[in-house]
Short mmCIF file of C-alpha atoms and ligand atoms in Angstrom, two decimals:
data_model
loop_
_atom_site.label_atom_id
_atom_site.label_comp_id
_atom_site.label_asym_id
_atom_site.label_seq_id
_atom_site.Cartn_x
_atom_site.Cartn_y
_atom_site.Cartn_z
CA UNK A 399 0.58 24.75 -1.16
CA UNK A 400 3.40 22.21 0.27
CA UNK A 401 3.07 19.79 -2.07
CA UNK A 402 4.55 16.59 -0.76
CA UNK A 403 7.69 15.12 -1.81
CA UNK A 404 6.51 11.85 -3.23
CA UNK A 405 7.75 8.34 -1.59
CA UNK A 406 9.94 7.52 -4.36
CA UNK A 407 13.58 6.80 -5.50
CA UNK A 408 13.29 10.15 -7.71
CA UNK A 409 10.83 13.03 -8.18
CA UNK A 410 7.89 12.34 -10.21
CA UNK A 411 5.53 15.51 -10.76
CA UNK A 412 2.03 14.87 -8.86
CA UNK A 413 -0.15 15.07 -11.81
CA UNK A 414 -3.41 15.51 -9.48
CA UNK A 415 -5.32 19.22 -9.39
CA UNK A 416 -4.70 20.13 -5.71
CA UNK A 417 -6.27 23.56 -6.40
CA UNK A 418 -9.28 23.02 -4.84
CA UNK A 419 -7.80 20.86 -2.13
CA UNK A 420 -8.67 21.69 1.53
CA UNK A 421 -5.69 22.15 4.56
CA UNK A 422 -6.57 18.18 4.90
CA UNK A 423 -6.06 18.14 1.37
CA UNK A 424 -9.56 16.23 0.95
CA UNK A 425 -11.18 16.94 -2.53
CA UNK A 426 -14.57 16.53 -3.57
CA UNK A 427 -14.96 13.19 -5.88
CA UNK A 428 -16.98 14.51 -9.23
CA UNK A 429 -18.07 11.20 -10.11
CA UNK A 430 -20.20 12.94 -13.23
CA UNK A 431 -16.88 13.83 -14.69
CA UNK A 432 -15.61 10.28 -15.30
CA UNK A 433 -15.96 9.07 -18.87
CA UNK A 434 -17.59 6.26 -20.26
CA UNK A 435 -14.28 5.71 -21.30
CA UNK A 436 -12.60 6.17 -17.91
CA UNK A 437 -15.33 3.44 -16.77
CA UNK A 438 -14.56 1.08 -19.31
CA UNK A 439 -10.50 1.10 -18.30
CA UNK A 440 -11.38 0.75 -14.63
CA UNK A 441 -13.39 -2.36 -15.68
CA UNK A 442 -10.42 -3.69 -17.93
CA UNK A 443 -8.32 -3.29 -14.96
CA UNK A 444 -10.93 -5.05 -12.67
CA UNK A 445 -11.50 -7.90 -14.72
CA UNK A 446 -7.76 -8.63 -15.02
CA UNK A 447 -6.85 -8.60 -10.80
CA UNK A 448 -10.28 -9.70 -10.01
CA UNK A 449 -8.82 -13.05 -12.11
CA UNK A 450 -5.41 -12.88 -10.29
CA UNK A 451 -6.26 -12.09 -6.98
CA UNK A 452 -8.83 -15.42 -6.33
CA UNK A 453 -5.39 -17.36 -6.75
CA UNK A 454 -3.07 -15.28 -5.03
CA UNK A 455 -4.58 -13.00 -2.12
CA UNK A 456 -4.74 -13.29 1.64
CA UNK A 457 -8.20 -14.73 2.10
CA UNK A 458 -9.20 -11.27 4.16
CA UNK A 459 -8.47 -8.94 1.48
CA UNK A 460 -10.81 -11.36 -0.97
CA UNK A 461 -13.32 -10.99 1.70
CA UNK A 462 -13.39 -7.45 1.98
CA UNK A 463 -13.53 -7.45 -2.02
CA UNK A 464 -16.73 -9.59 -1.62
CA UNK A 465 -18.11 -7.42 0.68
CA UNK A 466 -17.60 -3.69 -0.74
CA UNK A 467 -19.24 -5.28 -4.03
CA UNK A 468 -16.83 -3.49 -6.77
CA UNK A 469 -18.65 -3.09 -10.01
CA UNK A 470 -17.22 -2.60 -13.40
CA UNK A 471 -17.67 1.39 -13.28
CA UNK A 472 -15.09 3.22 -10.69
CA UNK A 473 -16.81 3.19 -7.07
CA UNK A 474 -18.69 6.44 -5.70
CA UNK A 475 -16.62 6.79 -2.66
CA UNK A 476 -19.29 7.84 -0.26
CA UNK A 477 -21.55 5.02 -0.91
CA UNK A 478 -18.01 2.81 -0.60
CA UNK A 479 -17.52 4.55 3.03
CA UNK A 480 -21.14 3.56 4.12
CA UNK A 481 -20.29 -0.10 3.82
CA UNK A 482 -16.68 0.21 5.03
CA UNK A 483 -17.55 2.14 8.47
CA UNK A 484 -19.97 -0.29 8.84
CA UNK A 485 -17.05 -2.83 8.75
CA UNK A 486 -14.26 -1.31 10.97
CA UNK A 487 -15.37 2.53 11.44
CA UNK A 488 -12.98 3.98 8.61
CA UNK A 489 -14.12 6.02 5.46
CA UNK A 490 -12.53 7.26 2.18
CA UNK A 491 -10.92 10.57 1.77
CA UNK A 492 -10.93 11.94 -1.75
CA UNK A 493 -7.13 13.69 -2.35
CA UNK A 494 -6.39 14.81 -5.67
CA UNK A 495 -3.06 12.56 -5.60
CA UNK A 496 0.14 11.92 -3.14
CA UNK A 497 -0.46 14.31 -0.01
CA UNK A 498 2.46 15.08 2.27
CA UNK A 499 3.37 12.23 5.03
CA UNK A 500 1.90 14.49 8.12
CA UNK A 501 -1.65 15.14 6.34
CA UNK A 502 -1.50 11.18 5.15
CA UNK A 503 -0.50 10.14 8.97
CA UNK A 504 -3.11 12.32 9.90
CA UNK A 505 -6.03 10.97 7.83
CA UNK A 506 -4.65 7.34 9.06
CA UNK A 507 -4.86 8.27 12.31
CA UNK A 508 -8.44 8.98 12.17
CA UNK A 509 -9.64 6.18 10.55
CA UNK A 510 -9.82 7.79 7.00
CA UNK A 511 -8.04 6.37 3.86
CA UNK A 512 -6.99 9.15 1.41
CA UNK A 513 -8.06 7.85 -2.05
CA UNK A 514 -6.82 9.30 -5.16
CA UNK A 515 -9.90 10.69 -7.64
CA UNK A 516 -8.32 10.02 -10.72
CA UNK A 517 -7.68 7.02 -13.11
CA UNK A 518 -4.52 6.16 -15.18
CA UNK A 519 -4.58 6.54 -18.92
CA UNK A 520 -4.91 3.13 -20.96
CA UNK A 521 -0.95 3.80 -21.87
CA UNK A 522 -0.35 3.38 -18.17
CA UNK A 523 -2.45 -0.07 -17.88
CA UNK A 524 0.68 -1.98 -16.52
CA UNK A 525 2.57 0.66 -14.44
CA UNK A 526 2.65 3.94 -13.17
CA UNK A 527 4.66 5.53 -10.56
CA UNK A 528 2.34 7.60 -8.44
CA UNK A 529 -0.92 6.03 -7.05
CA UNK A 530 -4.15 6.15 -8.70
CA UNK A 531 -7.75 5.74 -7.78
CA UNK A 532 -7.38 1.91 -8.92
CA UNK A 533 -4.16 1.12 -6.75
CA UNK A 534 -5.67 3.02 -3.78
CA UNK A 535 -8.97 1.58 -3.50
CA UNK A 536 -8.77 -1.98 -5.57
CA UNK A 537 -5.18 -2.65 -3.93
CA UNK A 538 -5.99 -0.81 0.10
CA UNK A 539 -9.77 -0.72 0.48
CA UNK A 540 -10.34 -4.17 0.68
CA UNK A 541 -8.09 -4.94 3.48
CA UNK A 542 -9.43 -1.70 5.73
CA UNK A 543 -12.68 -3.96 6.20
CA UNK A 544 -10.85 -6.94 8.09
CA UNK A 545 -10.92 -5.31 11.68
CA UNK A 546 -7.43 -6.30 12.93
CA UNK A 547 -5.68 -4.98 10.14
CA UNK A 548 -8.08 -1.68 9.81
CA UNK A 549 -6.52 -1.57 13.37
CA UNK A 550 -3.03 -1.86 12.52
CA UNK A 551 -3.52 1.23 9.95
CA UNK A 552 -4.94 3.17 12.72
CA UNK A 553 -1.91 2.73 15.07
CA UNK A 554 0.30 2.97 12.11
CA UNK A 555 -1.18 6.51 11.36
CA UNK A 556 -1.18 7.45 15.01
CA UNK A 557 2.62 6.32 15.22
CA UNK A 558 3.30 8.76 12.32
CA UNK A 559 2.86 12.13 13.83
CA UNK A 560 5.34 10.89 16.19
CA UNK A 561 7.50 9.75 13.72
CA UNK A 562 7.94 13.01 11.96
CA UNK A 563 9.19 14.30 15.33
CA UNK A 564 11.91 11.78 15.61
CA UNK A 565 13.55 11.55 12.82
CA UNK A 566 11.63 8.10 11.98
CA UNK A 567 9.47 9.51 8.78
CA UNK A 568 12.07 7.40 6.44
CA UNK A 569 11.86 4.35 8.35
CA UNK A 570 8.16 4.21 9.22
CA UNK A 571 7.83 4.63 5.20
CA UNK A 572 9.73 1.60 4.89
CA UNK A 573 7.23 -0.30 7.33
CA UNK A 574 4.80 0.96 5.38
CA UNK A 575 6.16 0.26 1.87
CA UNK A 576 7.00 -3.63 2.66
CA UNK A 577 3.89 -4.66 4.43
CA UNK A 578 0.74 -2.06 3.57
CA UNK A 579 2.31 -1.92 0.17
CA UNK A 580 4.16 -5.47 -0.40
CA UNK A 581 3.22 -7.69 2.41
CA UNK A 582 3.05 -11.37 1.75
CA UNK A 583 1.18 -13.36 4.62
CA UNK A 584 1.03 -17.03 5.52
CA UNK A 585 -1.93 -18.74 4.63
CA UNK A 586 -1.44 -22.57 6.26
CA UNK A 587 1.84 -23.74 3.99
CA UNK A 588 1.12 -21.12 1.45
CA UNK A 589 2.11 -17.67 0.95
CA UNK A 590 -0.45 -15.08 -0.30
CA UNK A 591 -0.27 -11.51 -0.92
CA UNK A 592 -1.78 -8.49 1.06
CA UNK A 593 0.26 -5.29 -0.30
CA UNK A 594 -1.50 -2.69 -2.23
CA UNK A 595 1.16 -2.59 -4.67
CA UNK A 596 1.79 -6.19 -5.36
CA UNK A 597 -2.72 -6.79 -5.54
CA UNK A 598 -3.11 -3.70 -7.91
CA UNK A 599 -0.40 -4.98 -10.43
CA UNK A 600 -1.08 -7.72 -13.05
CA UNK A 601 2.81 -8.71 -13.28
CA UNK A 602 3.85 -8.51 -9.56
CA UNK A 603 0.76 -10.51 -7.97
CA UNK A 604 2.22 -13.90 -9.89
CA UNK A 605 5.45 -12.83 -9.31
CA UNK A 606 5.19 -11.93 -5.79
CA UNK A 607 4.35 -15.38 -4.77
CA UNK A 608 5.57 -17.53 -8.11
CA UNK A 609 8.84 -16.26 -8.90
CA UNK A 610 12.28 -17.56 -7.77
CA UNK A 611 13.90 -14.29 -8.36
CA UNK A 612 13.05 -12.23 -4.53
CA UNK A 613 13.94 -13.00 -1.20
CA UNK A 614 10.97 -14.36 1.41
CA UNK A 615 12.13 -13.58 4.65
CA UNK A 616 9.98 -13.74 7.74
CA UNK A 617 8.98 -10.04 9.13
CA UNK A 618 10.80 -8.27 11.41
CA UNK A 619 10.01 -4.61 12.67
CA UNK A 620 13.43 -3.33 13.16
CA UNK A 621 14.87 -5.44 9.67
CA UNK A 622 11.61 -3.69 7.74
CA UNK A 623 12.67 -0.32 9.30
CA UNK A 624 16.08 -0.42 8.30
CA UNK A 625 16.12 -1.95 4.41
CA UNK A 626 15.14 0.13 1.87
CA UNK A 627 13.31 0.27 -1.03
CA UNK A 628 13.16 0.34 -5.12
CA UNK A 629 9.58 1.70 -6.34
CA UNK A 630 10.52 1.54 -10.56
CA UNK A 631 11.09 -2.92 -10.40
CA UNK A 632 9.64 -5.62 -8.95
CA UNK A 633 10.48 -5.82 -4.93
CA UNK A 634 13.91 -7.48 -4.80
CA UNK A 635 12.72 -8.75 -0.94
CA UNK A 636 9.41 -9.50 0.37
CA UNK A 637 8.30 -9.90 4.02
CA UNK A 638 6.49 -12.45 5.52
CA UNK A 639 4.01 -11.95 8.05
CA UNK A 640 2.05 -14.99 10.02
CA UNK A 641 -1.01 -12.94 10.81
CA UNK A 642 -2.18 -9.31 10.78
CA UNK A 643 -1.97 -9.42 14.91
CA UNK A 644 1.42 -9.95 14.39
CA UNK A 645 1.94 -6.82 12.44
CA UNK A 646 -1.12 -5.16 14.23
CA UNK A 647 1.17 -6.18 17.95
CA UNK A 648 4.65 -4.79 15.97
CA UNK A 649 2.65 -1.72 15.53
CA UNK A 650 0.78 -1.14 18.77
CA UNK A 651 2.75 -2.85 21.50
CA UNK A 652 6.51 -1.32 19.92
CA UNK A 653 7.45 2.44 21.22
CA UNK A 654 9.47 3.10 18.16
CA UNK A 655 11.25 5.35 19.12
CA UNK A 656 14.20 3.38 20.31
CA UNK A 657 14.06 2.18 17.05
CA UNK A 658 14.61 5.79 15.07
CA UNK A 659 16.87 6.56 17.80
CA UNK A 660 19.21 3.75 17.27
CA UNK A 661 18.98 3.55 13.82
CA UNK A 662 18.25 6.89 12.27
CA UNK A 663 21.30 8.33 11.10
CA UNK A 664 22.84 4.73 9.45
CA UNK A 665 22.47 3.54 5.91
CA UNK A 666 19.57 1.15 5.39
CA UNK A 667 20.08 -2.07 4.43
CA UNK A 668 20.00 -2.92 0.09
CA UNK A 669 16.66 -3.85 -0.86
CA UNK A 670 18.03 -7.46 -1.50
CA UNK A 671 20.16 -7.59 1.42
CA UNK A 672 20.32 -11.01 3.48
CA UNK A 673 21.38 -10.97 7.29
CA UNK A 674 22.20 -13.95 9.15
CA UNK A 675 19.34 -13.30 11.51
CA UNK A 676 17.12 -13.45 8.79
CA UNK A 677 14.25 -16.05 8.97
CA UNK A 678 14.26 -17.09 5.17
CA UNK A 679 11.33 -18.16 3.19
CA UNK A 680 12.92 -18.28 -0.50
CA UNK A 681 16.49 -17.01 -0.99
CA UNK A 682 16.77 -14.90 -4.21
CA UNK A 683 18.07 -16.87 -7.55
CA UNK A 684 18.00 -14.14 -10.05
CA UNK A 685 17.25 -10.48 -11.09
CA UNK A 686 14.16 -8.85 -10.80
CA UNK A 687 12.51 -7.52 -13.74
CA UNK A 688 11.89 -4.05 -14.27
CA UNK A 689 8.21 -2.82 -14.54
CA UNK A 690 7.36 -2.74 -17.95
CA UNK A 691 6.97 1.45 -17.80
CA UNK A 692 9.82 2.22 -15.85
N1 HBI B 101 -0.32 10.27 -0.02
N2 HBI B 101 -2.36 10.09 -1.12
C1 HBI B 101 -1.28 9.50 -0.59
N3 HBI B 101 -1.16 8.16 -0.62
C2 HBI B 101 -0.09 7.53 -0.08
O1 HBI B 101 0.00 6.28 -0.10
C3 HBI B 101 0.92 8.30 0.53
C4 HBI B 101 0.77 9.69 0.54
N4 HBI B 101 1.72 10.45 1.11
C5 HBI B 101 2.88 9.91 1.76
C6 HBI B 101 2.97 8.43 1.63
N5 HBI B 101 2.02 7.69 1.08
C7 HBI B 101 4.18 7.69 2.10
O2 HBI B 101 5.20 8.57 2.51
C8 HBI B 101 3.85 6.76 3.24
O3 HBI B 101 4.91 5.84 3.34
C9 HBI B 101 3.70 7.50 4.49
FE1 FE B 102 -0.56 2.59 -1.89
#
Protein backbone atom coordinates (compact mmCIF):
# COMPACT_ATOMS: atom_id res chain seq x y z
CA UNK A 1 0.00 0.00 0.00
CA UNK A 2 1.52 3.52 -1.32
CA UNK A 3 0.78 5.39 1.40
CA UNK A 4 0.86 9.04 0.46
CA UNK A 5 3.46 11.40 1.36
CA UNK A 6 1.49 13.86 3.41
CA UNK A 7 1.18 17.74 2.22
CA UNK A 8 3.40 18.97 4.82
CA UNK A 9 6.71 20.81 5.62
CA UNK A 10 7.94 17.37 7.28
CA UNK A 11 6.71 13.77 7.57
CA UNK A 12 4.08 13.13 10.01
CA UNK A 13 3.06 9.29 10.32
CA UNK A 14 -0.72 8.84 8.97
CA UNK A 15 -2.18 7.55 12.08
CA UNK A 16 -5.44 6.24 10.10
CA UNK A 17 -5.98 2.13 9.64
CA UNK A 18 -5.70 1.91 5.81
CA UNK A 19 -5.89 -1.91 6.12
CA UNK A 20 -9.12 -2.31 5.03
CA UNK A 21 -8.92 0.52 2.55
CA UNK A 22 -10.05 -0.16 -1.08
CA UNK A 23 -7.63 0.81 -4.46
CA UNK A 24 -9.85 4.21 -4.06
CA UNK A 25 -8.80 4.05 -0.65
CA UNK A 26 -12.62 4.52 0.47
CA UNK A 27 -13.30 2.90 3.96
CA UNK A 28 -16.42 1.96 5.44
CA UNK A 29 -17.52 4.66 8.28
CA UNK A 30 -18.40 2.35 11.59
CA UNK A 31 -20.38 4.94 13.12
CA UNK A 32 -21.25 2.22 16.14
CA UNK A 33 -17.63 2.42 17.05
CA UNK A 34 -17.55 6.09 18.06
CA UNK A 35 -17.69 6.70 21.80
CA UNK A 36 -19.92 8.58 23.81
CA UNK A 37 -16.87 10.15 24.52
CA UNK A 38 -15.71 10.70 20.94
CA UNK A 39 -19.36 12.38 20.57
CA UNK A 40 -19.02 14.56 23.35
CA UNK A 41 -15.41 16.10 21.89
CA UNK A 42 -16.95 16.52 18.45
CA UNK A 43 -19.68 18.57 20.21
CA UNK A 44 -17.01 20.62 22.29
CA UNK A 45 -15.42 21.32 19.07
CA UNK A 46 -18.82 22.27 17.41
CA UNK A 47 -19.96 24.49 19.95
CA UNK A 48 -16.69 26.47 19.92
CA UNK A 49 -16.54 27.23 15.67
CA UNK A 50 -20.22 27.11 15.47
CA UNK A 51 -19.65 30.51 17.90
CA UNK A 52 -16.73 31.77 15.70
CA UNK A 53 -17.79 31.10 12.42
CA UNK A 54 -21.41 33.34 12.61
CA UNK A 55 -18.80 36.32 12.95
CA UNK A 56 -16.24 35.41 10.65
CA UNK A 57 -17.35 33.08 7.61
CA UNK A 58 -18.22 33.70 3.99
CA UNK A 59 -21.98 33.85 4.17
CA UNK A 60 -22.09 30.52 1.71
CA UNK A 61 -20.18 28.32 3.88
CA UNK A 62 -22.76 29.45 6.95
CA UNK A 63 -25.40 28.51 4.56
CA UNK A 64 -24.32 25.24 3.72
CA UNK A 65 -23.79 24.74 7.66
CA UNK A 66 -27.54 25.63 7.99
CA UNK A 67 -28.47 23.38 5.54
CA UNK A 68 -26.51 19.94 6.27
CA UNK A 69 -28.02 20.47 9.94
CA UNK A 70 -24.73 19.37 12.06
CA UNK A 71 -25.74 17.99 15.38
CA UNK A 72 -23.69 17.68 18.46
CA UNK A 73 -22.79 13.82 17.75
CA UNK A 74 -20.20 13.34 14.62
CA UNK A 75 -22.41 13.15 11.28
CA UNK A 76 -23.28 9.61 9.63
CA UNK A 77 -21.74 10.36 6.36
CA UNK A 78 -24.27 8.70 4.15
CA UNK A 79 -27.21 10.44 5.49
CA UNK A 80 -24.72 13.79 5.14
CA UNK A 81 -24.28 12.75 1.24
CA UNK A 82 -28.14 12.49 0.76
CA UNK A 83 -28.55 16.15 1.54
CA UNK A 84 -25.29 17.28 -0.12
CA UNK A 85 -26.02 15.57 -3.70
CA UNK A 86 -29.14 17.00 -3.39
CA UNK A 87 -27.27 20.39 -3.23
CA UNK A 88 -24.54 20.22 -5.97
CA UNK A 89 -24.36 16.31 -6.93
CA UNK A 90 -21.18 15.50 -4.66
CA UNK A 91 -21.03 12.86 -1.77
CA UNK A 92 -18.59 11.92 1.06
CA UNK A 93 -15.92 9.38 0.75
CA UNK A 94 -14.89 7.71 3.97
CA UNK A 95 -10.68 7.38 3.84
CA UNK A 96 -9.07 6.25 6.83
CA UNK A 97 -6.75 9.52 6.73
CA UNK A 98 -4.40 11.53 4.05
CA UNK A 99 -4.67 9.45 0.67
CA UNK A 100 -2.08 10.03 -2.02
CA UNK A 101 -2.66 13.29 -4.38
CA UNK A 102 -3.77 11.02 -7.60
CA UNK A 103 -6.54 8.95 -5.55
CA UNK A 104 -7.55 12.55 -3.76
CA UNK A 105 -7.60 14.29 -7.46
CA UNK A 106 -9.43 11.43 -8.41
CA UNK A 107 -12.25 11.42 -5.83
CA UNK A 108 -12.41 15.41 -6.61
CA UNK A 109 -12.83 14.83 -9.92
CA UNK A 110 -15.88 12.88 -9.48
CA UNK A 111 -17.67 14.88 -7.31
CA UNK A 112 -16.70 12.92 -4.07
CA UNK A 113 -15.02 14.53 -0.96
CA UNK A 114 -12.70 12.06 0.86
CA UNK A 115 -13.56 12.51 4.59
CA UNK A 116 -11.41 11.26 7.27
CA UNK A 117 -13.39 8.60 9.83
CA UNK A 118 -11.64 9.44 12.77
CA UNK A 119 -11.66 12.19 15.52
CA UNK A 120 -8.67 13.89 17.32
CA UNK A 121 -7.99 13.10 20.94
CA UNK A 122 -9.11 15.93 23.52
CA UNK A 123 -5.06 16.62 23.85
CA UNK A 124 -5.26 17.63 20.21
CA UNK A 125 -8.41 20.11 20.73
CA UNK A 126 -6.38 23.15 19.34
CA UNK A 127 -4.08 21.60 16.66
CA UNK A 128 -3.12 18.72 14.87
CA UNK A 129 -1.15 18.26 11.83
CA UNK A 130 -2.95 15.74 9.69
CA UNK A 131 -6.73 16.19 8.95
CA UNK A 132 -9.41 14.75 10.93
CA UNK A 133 -13.04 13.94 10.51
CA UNK A 134 -13.80 17.50 12.20
CA UNK A 135 -11.43 19.62 9.82
CA UNK A 136 -12.69 17.64 6.79
CA UNK A 137 -16.27 17.83 7.12
CA UNK A 138 -16.95 20.98 9.70
CA UNK A 139 -14.12 23.06 7.79
CA UNK A 140 -14.92 21.51 3.64
CA UNK A 141 -18.45 20.12 3.69
CA UNK A 142 -20.17 23.14 4.12
CA UNK A 143 -18.81 24.97 1.23
CA UNK A 144 -19.33 21.73 -1.34
CA UNK A 145 -23.18 22.72 -1.05
CA UNK A 146 -22.80 26.34 -2.64
CA UNK A 147 -22.91 25.20 -6.42
CA UNK A 148 -20.22 27.50 -7.89
CA UNK A 149 -17.69 26.59 -5.57
CA UNK A 150 -18.75 22.64 -5.50
CA UNK A 151 -17.85 23.48 -9.19
CA UNK A 152 -14.57 24.91 -8.71
CA UNK A 153 -13.56 21.58 -6.63
CA UNK A 154 -14.68 19.58 -9.50
CA UNK A 155 -12.41 21.32 -12.08
CA UNK A 156 -9.79 21.57 -9.48
CA UNK A 157 -9.85 17.67 -9.13
CA UNK A 158 -10.13 17.20 -12.86
CA UNK A 159 -7.03 19.63 -13.33
CA UNK A 160 -5.10 17.29 -10.96
CA UNK A 161 -4.62 14.18 -12.93
CA UNK A 162 -3.13 16.47 -15.34
CA UNK A 163 -1.10 18.03 -12.98
CA UNK A 164 0.70 14.96 -11.83
CA UNK A 165 1.74 14.59 -15.48
CA UNK A 166 3.36 17.92 -15.67
CA UNK A 167 5.27 18.42 -13.08
CA UNK A 168 2.46 20.84 -11.49
CA UNK A 169 1.46 18.41 -8.33
CA UNK A 170 3.54 21.04 -6.00
CA UNK A 171 2.00 24.00 -7.35
CA UNK A 172 -1.62 22.91 -7.76
CA UNK A 173 -1.12 21.96 -3.84
CA UNK A 174 -0.32 25.41 -3.27
CA UNK A 175 -3.68 26.56 -5.07
CA UNK A 176 -5.19 24.30 -3.07
CA UNK A 177 -3.58 25.04 0.32
CA UNK A 178 -4.24 29.04 0.07
CA UNK A 179 -7.77 29.08 -1.13
CA UNK A 180 -9.67 25.45 -0.35
CA UNK A 181 -7.60 25.51 2.79
CA UNK A 182 -6.99 29.40 3.70
CA UNK A 183 -9.08 31.43 1.40
CA UNK A 184 -10.37 34.71 2.67
CA UNK A 185 -13.24 36.21 0.40
CA UNK A 186 -14.77 39.65 0.12
CA UNK A 187 -17.94 40.09 1.61
CA UNK A 188 -19.04 44.00 0.57
CA UNK A 189 -16.02 46.00 2.60
CA UNK A 190 -15.39 43.03 4.75
CA UNK A 191 -13.23 40.14 4.58
CA UNK A 192 -14.52 36.68 5.68
CA UNK A 193 -13.05 33.36 5.69
CA UNK A 194 -13.76 30.25 3.44
CA UNK A 195 -10.56 27.85 4.03
CA UNK A 196 -11.01 24.60 5.70
CA UNK A 197 -8.10 25.18 7.77
CA UNK A 198 -8.61 28.67 8.95
CA UNK A 199 -12.96 27.60 9.74
CA UNK A 200 -11.90 24.34 11.62
CA UNK A 201 -9.40 26.22 13.98
CA UNK A 202 -10.52 28.23 17.06
CA UNK A 203 -7.21 30.51 17.00
CA UNK A 204 -6.79 31.10 13.20
CA UNK A 205 -10.59 32.03 12.32
CA UNK A 206 -10.06 35.49 14.58
CA UNK A 207 -6.80 35.71 13.47
CA UNK A 208 -7.33 35.17 9.90
CA UNK A 209 -9.44 38.18 9.56
CA UNK A 210 -8.48 40.25 13.03
CA UNK A 211 -4.89 40.15 13.22
CA UNK A 212 -2.33 42.70 11.93
CA UNK A 213 0.37 40.18 11.79
CA UNK A 214 -0.35 38.39 7.80
CA UNK A 215 -0.33 39.79 4.55
CA UNK A 216 -3.98 40.28 2.56
CA UNK A 217 -3.18 40.33 -0.88
CA UNK A 218 -5.73 40.04 -3.62
CA UNK A 219 -5.64 36.41 -5.47
CA UNK A 220 -3.74 35.66 -8.20
CA UNK A 221 -3.44 32.13 -9.93
CA UNK A 222 0.08 32.22 -11.01
CA UNK A 223 1.28 34.30 -7.42
CA UNK A 224 -0.83 31.30 -5.43
CA UNK A 225 1.03 28.73 -7.63
CA UNK A 226 4.32 29.92 -7.03
CA UNK A 227 4.48 30.93 -2.97
CA UNK A 228 4.69 28.37 -0.70
CA UNK A 229 3.52 27.27 2.33
CA UNK A 230 4.09 26.70 6.34
CA UNK A 231 1.43 24.03 7.73
CA UNK A 232 2.94 24.05 11.79
CA UNK A 233 1.94 28.41 12.28
CA UNK A 234 -0.55 30.56 11.46
CA UNK A 235 -0.51 31.49 7.45
CA UNK A 236 2.09 34.26 7.19
CA UNK A 237 -0.08 35.44 3.76
CA UNK A 238 -3.62 35.10 2.98
CA UNK A 239 -5.38 35.47 -0.40
CA UNK A 240 -8.16 37.36 -1.25
CA UNK A 241 -10.72 36.29 -3.52
CA UNK A 242 -13.88 38.63 -4.74
CA UNK A 243 -16.16 35.71 -5.49
CA UNK A 244 -16.01 31.93 -5.91
CA UNK A 245 -16.54 32.56 -9.96
CA UNK A 246 -13.49 34.21 -9.76
CA UNK A 247 -11.63 31.27 -8.42
CA UNK A 248 -14.20 28.84 -10.08
CA UNK A 249 -13.03 31.01 -13.83
CA UNK A 250 -9.01 30.74 -12.52
CA UNK A 251 -9.76 27.14 -12.35
CA UNK A 252 -11.84 26.29 -15.39
CA UNK A 253 -11.03 28.87 -18.03
CA UNK A 254 -6.77 28.63 -17.16
CA UNK A 255 -4.85 25.62 -19.15
CA UNK A 256 -2.25 25.38 -16.49
CA UNK A 257 0.00 24.04 -18.00
CA UNK A 258 1.88 27.05 -19.19
CA UNK A 259 1.88 27.75 -15.79
CA UNK A 260 3.93 24.38 -14.49
CA UNK A 261 5.83 24.78 -17.56
CA UNK A 262 7.14 28.16 -16.85
CA UNK A 263 7.43 27.89 -13.41
CA UNK A 264 8.14 24.35 -12.35
CA UNK A 265 11.65 23.98 -11.79
CA UNK A 266 12.13 27.69 -9.77
CA UNK A 267 11.97 28.27 -6.06
CA UNK A 268 8.57 29.40 -4.84
CA UNK A 269 8.11 32.46 -3.43
CA UNK A 270 8.47 32.74 0.96
CA UNK A 271 5.21 32.31 2.43
CA UNK A 272 5.38 36.07 3.48
CA UNK A 273 6.83 37.28 0.39
CA UNK A 274 5.48 40.73 -1.09
CA UNK A 275 5.85 41.49 -4.95
CA UNK A 276 5.29 44.75 -6.39
CA UNK A 277 2.47 43.39 -8.48
CA UNK A 278 0.81 42.44 -5.53
CA UNK A 279 -2.75 43.85 -4.95
CA UNK A 280 -2.47 44.40 -1.07
CA UNK A 281 -5.22 44.12 1.38
CA UNK A 282 -3.17 44.40 4.83
CA UNK A 283 0.64 44.44 4.70
CA UNK A 284 2.15 42.23 7.49
CA UNK A 285 3.24 44.15 10.92
CA UNK A 286 4.50 41.32 12.95
CA UNK A 287 5.22 37.55 13.46
CA UNK A 288 2.85 34.97 13.27
CA UNK A 289 2.26 32.81 16.13
CA UNK A 290 2.94 29.31 16.16
CA UNK A 291 -0.01 26.83 16.66
CA UNK A 292 -0.21 26.08 20.08
CA UNK A 293 0.81 22.07 19.31
CA UNK A 294 3.40 22.59 16.95
N1 LIG B 1 -5.90 13.24 1.31
N2 LIG B 1 -7.68 12.56 2.66
C1 LIG B 1 -6.96 13.56 2.11
N3 LIG B 1 -7.29 14.83 2.34
C2 LIG B 1 -6.60 15.86 1.79
O1 LIG B 1 -6.94 17.05 2.00
C3 LIG B 1 -5.51 15.57 0.95
C4 LIG B 1 -5.18 14.23 0.73
N4 LIG B 1 -4.14 13.93 -0.06
C5 LIG B 1 -3.35 14.92 -0.75
C6 LIG B 1 -3.75 16.31 -0.39
N5 LIG B 1 -4.79 16.59 0.37
C7 LIG B 1 -2.95 17.47 -0.87
O2 LIG B 1 -1.78 17.06 -1.54
C8 LIG B 1 -3.76 18.35 -1.80
O3 LIG B 1 -3.11 19.59 -1.88
C9 LIG B 1 -3.85 17.74 -3.13
FE1 LIG C 1 -8.41 20.08 4.41
Amino acid sequence: MNLPSAPAAHEVKLRGDYSAAGPDYAVEQIWHGYTPAQHALWGRLLDRQSALVQRYAAQQFLAGLAKLGVERRIPRFDAASEVLHRATGWRIVAVPGLIPEQQFFAHLAERRFPVTVWLRTPEEIDYLVEPDVFHDFFGHVPLLCDPVFADFVQAYGAAGAKAVAEGGLKMLARLYWYCVEFGLIRDGGRLRAYGAGILSSAGETAYSIDSDAPHRIGFDLTRVMRTDYLIDAYQKTYFVVDSFEQLFRSAYDTDFAPIYRAHRDQAGFAPDAVLPTDVLWTRADGEAPRHAGA
